[in-house]
Short mmCIF file of C-alpha atoms in Angstrom, two decimals:
data_model
loop_
_atom_site.label_atom_id
_atom_site.label_comp_id
_atom_site.label_asym_id
_atom_site.label_seq_id
_atom_site.Cartn_x
_atom_site.Cartn_y
_atom_site.Cartn_z
CA TRP A 1 22.15 -23.21 -10.50
CA CYS A 2 25.53 -22.96 -8.45
CA GLU A 3 25.89 -19.47 -9.71
CA ILE A 4 22.17 -18.70 -8.76
CA LEU A 5 22.86 -20.15 -4.75
CA GLU A 6 25.82 -17.92 -4.75
CA HIS A 7 23.88 -15.09 -5.02
CA PHE A 8 21.93 -16.22 -1.72
CA LEU A 9 25.81 -15.74 0.21
CA HIS A 10 24.99 -11.65 -0.52
CA VAL A 11 21.80 -12.08 1.36
CA PRO A 12 22.87 -10.75 4.37
CA SER A 13 25.12 -7.99 3.71
CA LEU A 14 21.51 -6.10 1.57
CA LYS A 15 20.27 -3.00 2.92
CA THR A 16 17.57 -1.45 2.72
CA GLU A 17 16.01 1.94 4.41
CA ARG A 18 13.43 1.38 7.14
CA SER A 19 12.22 4.80 7.87
CA VAL A 20 9.03 6.23 5.25
CA VAL A 21 9.90 9.79 6.57
CA PRO A 22 12.31 10.84 4.21
CA GLU A 23 15.33 13.34 6.21
CA ASN A 24 14.17 16.37 3.82
CA ALA A 25 9.99 16.34 4.07
CA ASP A 26 7.40 18.48 5.54
CA ILE A 27 5.82 16.79 8.54
CA SER A 28 2.81 18.14 8.89
CA SER A 29 2.09 17.09 4.97
CA PHE A 30 1.77 13.28 5.44
CA ARG A 31 -1.13 11.75 3.72
CA ILE A 32 -1.88 8.02 3.33
CA ILE A 33 -2.28 6.70 -0.82
CA CYS A 34 -4.86 3.34 -0.26
CA LEU A 35 -5.36 1.13 -3.56
CA ALA A 36 -7.65 -1.72 -3.82
CA ASP A 37 -7.35 -4.72 -7.07
CA ALA A 38 -8.40 -8.05 -7.76
CA ALA A 39 -9.11 -10.26 -10.54
CA GLU A 40 -10.82 -13.88 -10.51
CA THR A 41 -8.64 -15.42 -7.69
CA ALA A 42 -6.79 -12.85 -5.93
CA ALA A 43 -7.44 -9.31 -4.33
CA GLY A 44 -4.91 -7.08 -3.13
CA ALA A 45 -4.83 -3.44 -1.24
CA ALA A 46 -1.83 -1.41 0.30
CA VAL A 47 -1.62 1.78 2.05
CA TYR A 48 1.53 3.82 0.83
CA ALA A 49 2.82 6.54 2.94
CA GLY A 50 3.21 10.69 0.98
CA PHE A 51 5.13 13.33 2.49
CA LEU A 52 5.62 16.96 0.44
CA LEU A 53 9.36 16.92 -0.40
CA PRO A 54 11.51 20.49 -0.89
CA ASP A 55 11.12 20.12 -4.54
CA GLY A 56 7.26 20.18 -4.44
CA THR A 57 7.23 16.32 -5.35
CA TYR A 58 6.04 13.58 -2.81
CA SER A 59 7.84 10.66 -1.95
CA SER A 60 5.88 7.34 -1.75
CA ARG A 61 7.10 4.66 0.84
CA LEU A 62 4.68 1.54 1.36
CA LEU A 63 3.71 1.16 4.67
CA ILE A 64 1.12 -2.48 4.56
CA ALA A 65 -0.19 -4.48 2.30
CA LYS A 66 -2.31 -7.47 1.95
CA SER A 67 -3.50 -9.92 -0.60
CA ARG A 68 -6.40 -12.58 -0.16
CA ILE A 69 -8.18 -15.39 -2.24
CA VAL A 70 -11.43 -14.66 -4.03
CA SER A 71 -13.81 -16.79 -5.85
CA ALA A 72 -16.90 -15.06 -6.37
CA THR A 73 -17.91 -12.48 -9.49
CA ILE A 74 -14.59 -10.02 -10.33
CA PRO A 75 -17.05 -7.29 -8.96
CA ARG A 76 -17.98 -8.96 -6.50
CA ASN A 77 -13.97 -9.19 -5.66
CA GLU A 78 -13.39 -5.93 -6.15
CA LEU A 79 -15.58 -5.03 -3.21
CA SER A 80 -14.18 -7.47 -1.21
CA ALA A 81 -10.53 -5.88 -1.99
CA ILE A 82 -12.10 -2.27 -1.29
CA LEU A 83 -13.12 -3.21 1.98
CA LEU A 84 -9.55 -4.46 2.34
CA MET A 85 -8.13 -1.30 1.96
CA ALA A 86 -10.73 0.25 4.19
CA GLU A 87 -9.22 -2.34 6.85
CA LEU A 88 -5.68 -1.58 6.31
CA ALA A 89 -6.55 2.22 6.57
CA TYR A 90 -8.17 1.94 9.56
CA ILE A 91 -4.99 0.18 10.96
CA VAL A 92 -2.44 3.04 9.81
CA LYS A 93 -5.13 6.34 10.88
CA SER A 94 -5.64 4.01 14.37
CA ASN A 95 -1.51 3.41 14.76
CA SER A 96 -0.32 6.60 12.91
CA PRO A 97 2.24 8.49 15.37
CA MET A 98 1.15 11.91 13.42
CA PRO A 99 -1.65 13.38 12.07
CA ILE A 100 -2.89 12.42 8.43
CA LYS A 101 -3.29 15.49 6.46
CA ASP A 102 -4.83 13.53 3.43
CA VAL A 103 -6.13 9.83 2.85
CA ILE A 104 -6.28 9.14 -1.03
CA TYR A 105 -8.53 6.32 -1.70
CA ALA A 106 -8.46 4.73 -5.25
CA THR A 107 -9.21 1.55 -7.31
CA ASP A 108 -9.75 0.74 -10.95
CA SER A 109 -13.63 -1.00 -10.60
CA THR A 110 -16.57 1.93 -11.01
CA ILE A 111 -18.85 -0.60 -10.54
CA ALA A 112 -17.57 -1.61 -7.16
CA LEU A 113 -17.26 2.18 -6.64
CA SER A 114 -21.06 2.79 -7.11
CA TRP A 115 -22.01 0.06 -4.84
CA CYS A 116 -19.86 1.53 -2.25
CA ALA A 117 -21.63 4.96 -3.06
CA ASN A 118 -25.10 3.53 -2.47
CA PRO A 119 -25.57 1.79 0.57
#
């Protein structure tokens, strides 16, 4: 445990990129990818930023994520995750400093998707 504790001494020197916009990205290609998933006891959602790069690929950086404890049936929990995803997407779209070209929503629950399609 002493060796593990010594690793924590290096935490202040850790560095990470804070910008979600890569240096060589096409700013006009800004898109957000919104994901949702749930299980028996938890639901989560995440929103990623994507920019077209000169080589034709897209960058992907996490903008925001959130989870909740849920206790209904799995399809109902999936619906709660989709709602959480929609709330996060709204926050990102409302506060984006640049226009968003595309918004992609994704989930793995066909039951919850059919509920969303039939209001």
